XYZ file of C-alpha atoms in Angstrom:
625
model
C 0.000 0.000 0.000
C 2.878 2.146 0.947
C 4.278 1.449 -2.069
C 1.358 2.388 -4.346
C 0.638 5.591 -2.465
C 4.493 6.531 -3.299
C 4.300 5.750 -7.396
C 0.697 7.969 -7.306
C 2.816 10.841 -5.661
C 5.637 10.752 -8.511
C 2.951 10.338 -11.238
C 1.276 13.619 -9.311
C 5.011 15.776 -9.085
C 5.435 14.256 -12.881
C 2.442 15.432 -13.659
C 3.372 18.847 -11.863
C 6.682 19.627 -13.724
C 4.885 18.610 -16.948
C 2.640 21.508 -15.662
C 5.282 24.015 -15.323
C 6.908 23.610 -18.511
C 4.071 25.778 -19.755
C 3.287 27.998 -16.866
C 6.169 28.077 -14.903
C 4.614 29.549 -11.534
C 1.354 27.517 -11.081
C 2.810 24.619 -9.571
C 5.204 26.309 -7.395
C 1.938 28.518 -6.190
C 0.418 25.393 -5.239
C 2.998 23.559 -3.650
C 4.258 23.478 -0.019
C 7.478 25.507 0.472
C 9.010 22.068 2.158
C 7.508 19.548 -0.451
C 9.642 16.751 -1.142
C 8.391 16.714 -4.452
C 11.851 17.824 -6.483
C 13.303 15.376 -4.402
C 11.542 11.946 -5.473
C 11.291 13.474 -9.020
C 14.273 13.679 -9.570
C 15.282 10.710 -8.101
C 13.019 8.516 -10.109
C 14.711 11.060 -13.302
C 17.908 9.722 -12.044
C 16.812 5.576 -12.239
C 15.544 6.536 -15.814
C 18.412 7.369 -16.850
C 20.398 4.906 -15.454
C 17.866 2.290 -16.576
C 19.728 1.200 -19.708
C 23.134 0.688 -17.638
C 22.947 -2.198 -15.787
C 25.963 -3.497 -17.870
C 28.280 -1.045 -16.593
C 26.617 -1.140 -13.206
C 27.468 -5.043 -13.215
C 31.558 -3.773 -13.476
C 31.375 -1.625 -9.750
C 31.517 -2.709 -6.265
C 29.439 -0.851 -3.391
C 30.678 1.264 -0.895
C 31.544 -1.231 1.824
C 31.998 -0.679 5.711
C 35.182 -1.518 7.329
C 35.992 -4.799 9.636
C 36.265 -4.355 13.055
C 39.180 -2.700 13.958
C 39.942 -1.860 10.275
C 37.970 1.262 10.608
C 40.244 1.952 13.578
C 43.667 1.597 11.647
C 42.283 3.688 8.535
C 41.502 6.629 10.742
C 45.242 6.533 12.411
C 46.495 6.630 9.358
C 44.342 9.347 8.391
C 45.441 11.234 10.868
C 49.170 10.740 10.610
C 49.209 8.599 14.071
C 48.977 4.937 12.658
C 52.874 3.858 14.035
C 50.574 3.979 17.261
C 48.855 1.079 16.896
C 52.434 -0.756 15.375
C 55.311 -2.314 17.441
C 57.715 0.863 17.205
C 57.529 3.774 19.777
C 55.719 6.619 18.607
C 57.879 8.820 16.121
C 58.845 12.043 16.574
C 55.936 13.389 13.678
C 53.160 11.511 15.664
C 54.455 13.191 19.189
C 54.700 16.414 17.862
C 50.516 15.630 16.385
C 49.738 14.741 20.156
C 51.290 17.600 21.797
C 48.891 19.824 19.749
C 45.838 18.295 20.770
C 42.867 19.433 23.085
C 41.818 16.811 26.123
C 38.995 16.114 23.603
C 40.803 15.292 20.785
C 43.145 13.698 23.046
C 40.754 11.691 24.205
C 39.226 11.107 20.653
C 42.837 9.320 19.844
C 42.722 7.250 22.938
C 39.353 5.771 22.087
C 40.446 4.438 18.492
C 43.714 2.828 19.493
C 42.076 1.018 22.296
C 39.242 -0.076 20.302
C 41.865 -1.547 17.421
C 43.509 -2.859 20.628
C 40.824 -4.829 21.437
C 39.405 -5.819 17.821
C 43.211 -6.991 17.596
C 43.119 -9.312 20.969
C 39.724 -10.157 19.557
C 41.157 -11.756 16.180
C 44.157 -13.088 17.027
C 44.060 -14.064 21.266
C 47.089 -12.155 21.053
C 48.527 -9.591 23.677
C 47.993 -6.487 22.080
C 49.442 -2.969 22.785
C 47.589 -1.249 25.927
C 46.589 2.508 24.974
C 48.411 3.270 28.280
C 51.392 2.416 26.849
C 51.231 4.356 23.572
C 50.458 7.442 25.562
C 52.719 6.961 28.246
C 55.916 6.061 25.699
C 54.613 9.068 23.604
C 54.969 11.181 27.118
C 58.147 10.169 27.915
C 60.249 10.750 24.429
C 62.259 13.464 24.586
C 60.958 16.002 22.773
C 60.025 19.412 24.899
C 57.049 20.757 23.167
C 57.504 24.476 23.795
C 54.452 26.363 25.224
C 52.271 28.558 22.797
C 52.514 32.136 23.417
C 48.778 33.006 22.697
C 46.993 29.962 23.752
C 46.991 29.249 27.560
C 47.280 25.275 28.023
C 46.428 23.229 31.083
C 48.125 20.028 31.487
C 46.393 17.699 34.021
C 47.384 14.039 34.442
C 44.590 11.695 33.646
C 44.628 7.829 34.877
C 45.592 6.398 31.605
C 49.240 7.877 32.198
C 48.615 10.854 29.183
C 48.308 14.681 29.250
C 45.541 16.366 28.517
C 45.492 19.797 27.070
C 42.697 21.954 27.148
C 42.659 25.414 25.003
C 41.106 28.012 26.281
C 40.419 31.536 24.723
C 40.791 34.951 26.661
C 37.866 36.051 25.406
C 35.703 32.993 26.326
C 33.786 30.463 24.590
C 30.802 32.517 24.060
C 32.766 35.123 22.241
C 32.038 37.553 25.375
C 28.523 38.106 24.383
C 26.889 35.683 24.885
C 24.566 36.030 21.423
C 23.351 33.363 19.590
C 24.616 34.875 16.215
C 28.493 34.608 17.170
C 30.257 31.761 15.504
C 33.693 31.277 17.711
C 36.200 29.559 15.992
C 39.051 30.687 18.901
C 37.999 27.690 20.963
C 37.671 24.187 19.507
C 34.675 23.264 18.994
C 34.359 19.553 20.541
C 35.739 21.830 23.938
C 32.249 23.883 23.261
C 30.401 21.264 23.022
C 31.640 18.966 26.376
C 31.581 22.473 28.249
C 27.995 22.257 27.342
C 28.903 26.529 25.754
C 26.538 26.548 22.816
C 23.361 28.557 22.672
C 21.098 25.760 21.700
C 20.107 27.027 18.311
C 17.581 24.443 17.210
C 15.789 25.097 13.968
C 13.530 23.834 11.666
C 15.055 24.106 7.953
C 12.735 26.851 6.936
C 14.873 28.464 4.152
C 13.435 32.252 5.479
C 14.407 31.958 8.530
C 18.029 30.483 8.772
C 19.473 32.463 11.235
C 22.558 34.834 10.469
C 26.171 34.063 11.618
C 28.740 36.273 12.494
C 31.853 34.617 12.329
C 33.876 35.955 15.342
C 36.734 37.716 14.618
C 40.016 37.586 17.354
C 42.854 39.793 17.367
C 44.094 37.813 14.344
C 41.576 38.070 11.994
C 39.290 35.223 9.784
C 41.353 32.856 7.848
C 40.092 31.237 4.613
C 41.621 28.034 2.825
C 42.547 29.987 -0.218
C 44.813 32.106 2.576
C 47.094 29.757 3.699
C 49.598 27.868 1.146
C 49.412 24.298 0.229
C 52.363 22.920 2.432
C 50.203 24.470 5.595
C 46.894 23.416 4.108
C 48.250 19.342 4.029
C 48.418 19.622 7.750
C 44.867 20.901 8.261
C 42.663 17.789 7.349
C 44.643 15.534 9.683
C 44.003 17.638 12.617
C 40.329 18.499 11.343
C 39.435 15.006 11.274
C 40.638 14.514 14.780
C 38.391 17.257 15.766
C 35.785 16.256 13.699
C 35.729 12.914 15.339
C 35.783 14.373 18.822
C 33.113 16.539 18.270
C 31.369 13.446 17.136
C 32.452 11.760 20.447
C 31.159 14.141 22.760
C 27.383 14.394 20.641
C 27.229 10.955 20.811
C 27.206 10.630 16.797
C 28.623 7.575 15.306
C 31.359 8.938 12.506
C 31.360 5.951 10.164
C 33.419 5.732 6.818
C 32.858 3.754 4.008
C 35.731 1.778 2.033
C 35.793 3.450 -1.187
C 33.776 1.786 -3.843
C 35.868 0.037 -7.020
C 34.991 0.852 -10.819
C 36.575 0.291 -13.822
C 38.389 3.054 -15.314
C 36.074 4.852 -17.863
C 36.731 5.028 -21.501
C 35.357 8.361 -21.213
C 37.857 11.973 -21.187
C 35.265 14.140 -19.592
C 32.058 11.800 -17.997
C 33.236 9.377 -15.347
C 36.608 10.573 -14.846
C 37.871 11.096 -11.065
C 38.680 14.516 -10.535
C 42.789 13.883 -10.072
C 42.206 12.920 -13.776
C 40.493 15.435 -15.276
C 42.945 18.181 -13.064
C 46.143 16.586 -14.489
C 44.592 16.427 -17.861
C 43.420 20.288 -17.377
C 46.592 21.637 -16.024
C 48.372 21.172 -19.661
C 46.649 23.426 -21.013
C 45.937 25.753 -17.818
C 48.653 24.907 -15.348
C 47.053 26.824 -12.439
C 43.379 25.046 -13.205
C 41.704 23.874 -9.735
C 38.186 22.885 -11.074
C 38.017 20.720 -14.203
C 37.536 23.160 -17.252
C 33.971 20.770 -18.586
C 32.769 21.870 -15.179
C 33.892 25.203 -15.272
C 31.913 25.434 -19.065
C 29.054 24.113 -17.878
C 29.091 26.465 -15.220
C 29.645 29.524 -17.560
C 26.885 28.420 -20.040
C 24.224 28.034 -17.321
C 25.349 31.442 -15.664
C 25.558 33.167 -18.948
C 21.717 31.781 -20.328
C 20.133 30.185 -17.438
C 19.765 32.081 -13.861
C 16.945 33.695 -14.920
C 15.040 30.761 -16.949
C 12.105 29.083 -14.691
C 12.791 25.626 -13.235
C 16.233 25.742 -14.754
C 17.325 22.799 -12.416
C 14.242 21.396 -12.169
C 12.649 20.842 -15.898
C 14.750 17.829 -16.988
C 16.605 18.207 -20.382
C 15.981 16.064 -23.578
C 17.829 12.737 -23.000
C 19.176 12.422 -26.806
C 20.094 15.719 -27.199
C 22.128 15.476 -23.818
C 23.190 12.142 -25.186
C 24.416 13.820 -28.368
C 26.094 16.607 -26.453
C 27.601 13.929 -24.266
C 28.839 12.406 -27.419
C 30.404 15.396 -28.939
C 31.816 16.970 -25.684
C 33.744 14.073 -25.877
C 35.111 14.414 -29.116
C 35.900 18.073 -29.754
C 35.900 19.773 -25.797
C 39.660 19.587 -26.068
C 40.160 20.285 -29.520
C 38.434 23.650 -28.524
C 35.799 23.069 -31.251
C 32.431 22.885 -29.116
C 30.463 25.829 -29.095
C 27.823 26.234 -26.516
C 26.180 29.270 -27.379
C 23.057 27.365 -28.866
C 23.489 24.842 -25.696
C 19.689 24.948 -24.345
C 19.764 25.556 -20.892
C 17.894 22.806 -19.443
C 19.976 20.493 -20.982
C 23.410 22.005 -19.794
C 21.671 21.595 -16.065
C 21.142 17.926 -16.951
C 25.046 17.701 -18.075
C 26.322 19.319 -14.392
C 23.658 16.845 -12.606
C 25.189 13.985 -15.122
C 28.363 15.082 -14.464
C 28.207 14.731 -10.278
C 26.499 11.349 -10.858
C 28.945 9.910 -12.909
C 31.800 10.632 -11.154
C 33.434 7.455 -10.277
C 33.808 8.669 -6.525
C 30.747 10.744 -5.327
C 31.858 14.650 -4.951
C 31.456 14.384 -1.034
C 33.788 10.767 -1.489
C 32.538 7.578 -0.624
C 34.606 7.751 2.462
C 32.730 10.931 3.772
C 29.526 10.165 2.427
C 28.278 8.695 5.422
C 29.364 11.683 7.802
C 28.036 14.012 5.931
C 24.294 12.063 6.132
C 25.139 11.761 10.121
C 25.249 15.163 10.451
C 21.282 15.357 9.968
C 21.449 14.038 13.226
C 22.818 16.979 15.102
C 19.836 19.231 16.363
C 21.934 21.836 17.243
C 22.164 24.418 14.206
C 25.560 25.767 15.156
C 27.243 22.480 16.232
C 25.669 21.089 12.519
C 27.506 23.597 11.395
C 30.504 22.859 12.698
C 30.722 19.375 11.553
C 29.961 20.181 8.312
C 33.035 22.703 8.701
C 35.204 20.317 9.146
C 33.769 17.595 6.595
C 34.802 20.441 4.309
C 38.367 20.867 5.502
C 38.785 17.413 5.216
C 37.578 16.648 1.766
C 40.563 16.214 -0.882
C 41.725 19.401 -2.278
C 39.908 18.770 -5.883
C 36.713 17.752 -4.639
C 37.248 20.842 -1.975
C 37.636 23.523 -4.936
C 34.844 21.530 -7.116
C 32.098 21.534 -4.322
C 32.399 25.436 -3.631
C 32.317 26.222 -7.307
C 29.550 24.388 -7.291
C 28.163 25.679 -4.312
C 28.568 29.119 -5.808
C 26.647 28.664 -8.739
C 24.004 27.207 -6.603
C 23.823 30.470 -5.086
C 23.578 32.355 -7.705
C 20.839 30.672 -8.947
C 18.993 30.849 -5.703
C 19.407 35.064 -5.877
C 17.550 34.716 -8.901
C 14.546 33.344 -7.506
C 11.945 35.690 -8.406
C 12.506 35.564 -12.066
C 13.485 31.292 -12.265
C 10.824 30.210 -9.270
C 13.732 28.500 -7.864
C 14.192 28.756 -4.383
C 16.972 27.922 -2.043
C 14.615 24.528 -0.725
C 13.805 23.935 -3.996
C 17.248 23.903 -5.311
C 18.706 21.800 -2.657
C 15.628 18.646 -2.909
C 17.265 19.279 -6.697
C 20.205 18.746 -5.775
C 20.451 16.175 -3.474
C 20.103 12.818 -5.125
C 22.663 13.882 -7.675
C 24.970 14.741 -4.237
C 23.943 11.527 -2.136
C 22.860 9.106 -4.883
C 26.019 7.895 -6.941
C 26.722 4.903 -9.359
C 27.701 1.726 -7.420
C 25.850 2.794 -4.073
C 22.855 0.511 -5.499
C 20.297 3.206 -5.248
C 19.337 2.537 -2.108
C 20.567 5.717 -0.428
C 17.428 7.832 0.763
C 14.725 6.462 -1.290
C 12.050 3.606 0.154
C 9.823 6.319 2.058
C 12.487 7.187 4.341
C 10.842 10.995 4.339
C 13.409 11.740 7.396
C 16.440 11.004 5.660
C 15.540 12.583 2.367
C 14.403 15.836 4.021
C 17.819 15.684 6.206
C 20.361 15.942 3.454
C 18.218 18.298 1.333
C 18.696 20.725 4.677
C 22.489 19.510 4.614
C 22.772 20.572 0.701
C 20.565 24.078 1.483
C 23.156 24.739 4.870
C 25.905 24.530 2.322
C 24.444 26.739 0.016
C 23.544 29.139 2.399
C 26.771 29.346 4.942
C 29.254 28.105 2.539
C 31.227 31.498 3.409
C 31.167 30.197 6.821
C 32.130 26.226 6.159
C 34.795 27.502 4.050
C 37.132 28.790 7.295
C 39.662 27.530 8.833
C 38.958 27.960 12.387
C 41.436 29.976 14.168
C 41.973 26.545 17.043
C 43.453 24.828 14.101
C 45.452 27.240 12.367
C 46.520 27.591 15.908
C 47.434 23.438 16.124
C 49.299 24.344 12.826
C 51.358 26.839 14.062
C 52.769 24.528 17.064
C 53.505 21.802 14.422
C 55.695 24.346 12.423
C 57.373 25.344 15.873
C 57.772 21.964 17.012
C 58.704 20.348 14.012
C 62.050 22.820 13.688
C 62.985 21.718 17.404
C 64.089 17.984 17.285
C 66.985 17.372 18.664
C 69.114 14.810 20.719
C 70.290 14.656 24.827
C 73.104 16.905 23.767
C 71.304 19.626 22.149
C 68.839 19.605 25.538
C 70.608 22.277 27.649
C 70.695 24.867 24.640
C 67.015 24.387 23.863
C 66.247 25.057 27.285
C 68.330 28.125 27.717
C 66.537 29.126 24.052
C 63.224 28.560 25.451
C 63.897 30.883 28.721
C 65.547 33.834 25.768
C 62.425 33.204 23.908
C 60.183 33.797 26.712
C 61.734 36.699 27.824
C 61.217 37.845 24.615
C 57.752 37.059 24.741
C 57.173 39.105 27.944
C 59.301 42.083 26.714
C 56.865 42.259 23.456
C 54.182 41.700 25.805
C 54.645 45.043 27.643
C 56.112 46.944 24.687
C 53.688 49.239 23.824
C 54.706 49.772 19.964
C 57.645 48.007 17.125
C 58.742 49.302 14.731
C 59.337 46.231 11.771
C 60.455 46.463 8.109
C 57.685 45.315 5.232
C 59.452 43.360 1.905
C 57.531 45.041 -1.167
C 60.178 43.929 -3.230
C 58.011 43.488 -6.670
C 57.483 47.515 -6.188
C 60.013 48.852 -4.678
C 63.628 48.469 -3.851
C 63.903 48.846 -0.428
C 61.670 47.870 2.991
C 58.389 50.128 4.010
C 59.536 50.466 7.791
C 56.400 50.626 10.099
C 55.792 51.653 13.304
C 53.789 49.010 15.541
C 51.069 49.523 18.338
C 48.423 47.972 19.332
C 45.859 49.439 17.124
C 47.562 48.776 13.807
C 45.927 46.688 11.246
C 47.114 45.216 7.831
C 44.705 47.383 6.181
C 46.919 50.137 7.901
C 49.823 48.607 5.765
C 48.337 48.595 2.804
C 47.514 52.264 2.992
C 50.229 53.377 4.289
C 52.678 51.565 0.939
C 49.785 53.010 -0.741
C 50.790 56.701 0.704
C 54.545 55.584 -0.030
C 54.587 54.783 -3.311
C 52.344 58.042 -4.114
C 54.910 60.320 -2.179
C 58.081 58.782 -4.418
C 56.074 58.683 -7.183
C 57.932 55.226 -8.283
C 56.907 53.883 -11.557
C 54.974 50.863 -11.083
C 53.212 48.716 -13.878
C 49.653 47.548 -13.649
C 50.376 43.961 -14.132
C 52.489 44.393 -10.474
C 48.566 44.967 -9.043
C 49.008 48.906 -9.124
C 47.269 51.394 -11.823
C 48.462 55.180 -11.957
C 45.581 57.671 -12.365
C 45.582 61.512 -11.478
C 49.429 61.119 -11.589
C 49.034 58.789 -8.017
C 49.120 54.986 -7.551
C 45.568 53.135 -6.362
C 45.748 49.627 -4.941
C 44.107 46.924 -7.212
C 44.703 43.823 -5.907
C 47.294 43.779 -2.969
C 47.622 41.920 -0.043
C 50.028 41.566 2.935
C 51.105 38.303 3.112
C 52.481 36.439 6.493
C 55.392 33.945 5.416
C 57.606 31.997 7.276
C 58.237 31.342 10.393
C 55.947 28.830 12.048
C 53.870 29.381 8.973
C 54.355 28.431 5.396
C 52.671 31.339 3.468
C 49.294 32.867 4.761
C 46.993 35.719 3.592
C 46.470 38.299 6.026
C 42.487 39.304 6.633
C 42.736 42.978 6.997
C 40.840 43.595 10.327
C 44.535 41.380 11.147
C 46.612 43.012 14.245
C 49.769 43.409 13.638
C 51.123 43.552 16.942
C 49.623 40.468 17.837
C 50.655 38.616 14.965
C 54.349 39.916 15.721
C 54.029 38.052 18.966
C 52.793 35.234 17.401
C 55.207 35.019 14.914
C 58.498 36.886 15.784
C 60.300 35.256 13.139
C 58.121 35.485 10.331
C 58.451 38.666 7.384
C 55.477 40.131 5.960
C 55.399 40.770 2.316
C 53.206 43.027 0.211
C 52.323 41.166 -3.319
C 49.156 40.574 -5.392
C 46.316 38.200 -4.385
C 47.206 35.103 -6.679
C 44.765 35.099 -10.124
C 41.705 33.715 -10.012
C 41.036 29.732 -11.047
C 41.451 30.379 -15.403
C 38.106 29.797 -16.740
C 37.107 29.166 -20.398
């Protein structure tokens, strides 16, 4: 009965789109703002489609879920700590990891080497290594993990043997307010959640009424991933999936991870290619290409003819013509001779849904796939939030970039609601299957009447949307854990070298204290693409990198040094006006890191005494076609 009732309501939402193809707003007048009915639509779209693949189905292997205890030893070596779980004493990369770590995260690690522990004794009756032990050897190697200056850490000793570090922030984990809208990155966030600091900010996903965020900004300023460098950016997933899985730890959520599904390479150059494919295949012909140019055309076509175009999205393309455009993509894409100007728009949509779908690894990974769906499960909005943060920041780099191109055109199309009838719920129910439903999951994900499920990762797909400015920092606790592993990792060194570290510790601190109390500094600025020599500024506590940048502005106007345009300056009215500038952290206990301008300096100076800053142009945006 169930069954029948759920064919009649696809024939009806059929029936509906049908409908709309000829008046584009009566169905959307008619229908609830939380229907479900893009949703199944386009799921049972999606099983057409696929209907007349079972061949190639036949060739790929389902996500599967880990053994016990293989779960375990996947996620240490995720997260750089799997010599744990070995024979060998903890090395010298996996101390300096722990030293970082919060008592949650701490406590996060603890958790999976004792359960592979006891999987292990499980399997083989053997004596297996006691998670006392491992934290207890790792406590004792002789390594001094120097102190950070702007993060106060409490080291208690817990029963297992191991220290726990808690990070605290001088302005509190409520961002001193106390308002629900503040989004405090300063403190980690499984530490918010045990301390029980979170403002309870339940919602229903009612697309009108998603609260506002503001992110909270400390003395350092916001930091996005496309500010830090790549060598700095390879250390954040690690340490975001630790966090990630303590957060999980203290909610009570179960973080599972799928085994990664196999399928035979495709034939194809463009439709089921992974995305390392099509990026090495891109990057000879653009080398600095971080989002696979058929995307990236796709993109521009529905952008340039479609965001105003009702139920673009939503009104399903002709399945031979996207056939034929498949066919001939293929053939001439590279050869530059495709022309999409008479590309109808509906059918472009159905390439970028085809597209996602036929990627042989879903765009959210197989791996993830299943975290991301868990995180329906938070009721919290913030703490949802959160999680899907650092989902984000763990995500491969290419399916990183992909998703927030993606996520931007989304956007885009949902500003253009009142002209296309597509609104932010409707576009995620769109959306979804081709996000959650992949080839080789079976396509069992959220179908079967599981209402729940299908209306949870719609609202995970709309959050995305909507905060993706949010999801897309990197909160200031782990830039923080990055900093200490840059420190750290300069400082290893043998019984001999001992008494000199010490002594450089106890010059260091007084240091510290002595720029502490100094009310101003005066440092030098590298502009050297500009000008020959240093901009020499004068420090206080009120000075910003904005300040900087006005003040080289005021420099090069006063000595009137010729500058070219490409260097990211433009004379007019015989002065120099900034075009695309930015002060730049580097080195250090950093690799390379964009400075937001609310930055301050002084701060950052005692963060970072021996990095430079450098004035230089914002690097180019990703080359489009």
């Amino acid at each position: 009965m169930e069954a029948a009732l759920h064919y009649i309501y696809i024939l009806q939402t059929c029936q509906c789109t049908m409908d709309q193809s000829q008046s584009g707003s009566r169905c959307r007048k008619n229908s609830d703002p939380l229907s479900m009915n893009d949703f199944w639509l386009e799921v049972e779209n999606i099983k057409q489609m696929q209907g007349g693949s079972d061949g190639e189905e036949s060739s790929s292997s389902e996500p599967s879920t880990p053994e016990e205890g293989e779960a375990e030893a996947d996620w240490l070596q995720d997260t750089g700590l799997s010599p744990l779980i070995g024979d060998q004493n903890p090395t010298e990369d996996n101390v300096l990891i722990l030293s970082t770590l919060t008592r949650t995260q701490t406590l996060a690690v603890q958790r999976r080497v004792d359960s592979y522990s006891r999987s292990l004794r499980k399997r083989t009756k053997q004596p297996a290594r006691d998670v006392r032990d491992v934290f207890n050897r790792a406590s004792q190697t002789d390594i001094v993990v120097e102190e950070n200056e702007t993060d106060e850490r409490n080291g208690t000793e817990d029963t297992n043997g191991f220290t726990e570090n808690t990070t605290k922030s001088s302005s509190g984990l409520d961002g001193g307010s106390g308002r629900s809208d503040v989004y405090n990155t300063d403190v980690a966030y499984s530490e918010q959640a045990a301390l029980g600091h979170n403002d309870n900010c339940k919602t229903t996903w009612q697309p009108e009424s998603l609260p506002h965020f503001q992110i909270q900004k400390g003395r350092l300023g916001v930091t996005r991933v496309s500010d830090l460098s790549s060598l700095d950016m390879k250390q954040i997933p690690p340490l975001a999936l630790i966090e990630l899985t303590a957060l999980c730890d203290v909610l009570e959520l179960d973080l599972k991870r799928n085994k990664a599904a196999k399928r035979r390479p495709s034939d194809s150059r463009l439709f089921g290619v992974s995305l390392a494919s099509l990026l090495e295949q891109d990057r000879k012909l653009m080398s600095n290409t971080q989002v696979p140019l058929i995307l990236q055309a796709i993109l521009n076509c529905l952008e340039k003819n479609g965001l105003e175009l009702q139920g673009i999205l939503r009104i399903c393309g002709s399945q031979a013509r996207m056939k034929s455009l498949q066919q001939r993509l293929e053939r001439n894409f590279y050869a530059g001779l495709f022309s999409w100007d008479e590309v109808n728009p509906h059918d472009a949509a159905g390439l970028l849904k085809l597209f996602l779908r036929e990627l042989p690894s879903p765009l959210l990974t197989a791996e993830y796939l299943p975290a991301f769906t868990a995180v329906q499960k938070i009721t919290d909005l913030k703490q949802r939030l959160q999680a899907l943060n650092l989902l984000i920041l763990v995500l491969p780099e290419a399916n990183r970039n992909t998703l927030k191109a993606l996520l931007e055109f989304l956007s885009k199309v949902a500003s253009h609601e009142k002209r296309n009838l597509m609104s932010l719920w409707n576009i995620a129910t769109i959306m979804a299957p081709n996000l959650f439903l992949y080839r080789g999951s079976g396509g069992r994900s959220q179908e079967g009447g599981e209402k729940q499920q299908a209306e949870g990762v719609a609202g995970l797909v709309m959050a995305m949307v909507h905060y993706q400015d949010l999801l897309w920092t990197v909160p200031t606790f782990l830039l923080s854990q990055v900093r200490k592993l840059n420190e750290n990792s300069s400082k290893r060194f043998n019984e001999r070298r001992l008494l000199n570290f010490l002594r450089k510790i106890n010059i260091d601190k007084e240091r510290a204290e002595k720029n502490h109390t100094e009310p101003c500094k005066q440092v030098k600025i590298r502009a050297s693409l500009f000008v020959k020599d240093s901009l020499a500024i004068q420090l206080n506590e009120g000075t910003q990198a904005a300040d900087v940048l006005k003040k080289f502005q005021e420099h090069v106007n006063h000595r009137s040094w010729q500058v070219v345009s490409s260097m990211g300056l433009i004379k007019c009215n015989n002065s120099f006006a900034f075009n695309n500038l930015e002060l730049y952290e580097v080195g250090g206990n950093i690799g390379e890191h964009c400075l937001d301008p609310d930055t301050y300096l002084l701060d950052l100076y005692n963060a970072n005494p021996n990095g430079e800053w450098v004035i230089k142009p914002s690097p180019p945006s990703t080359p489009t076609l």
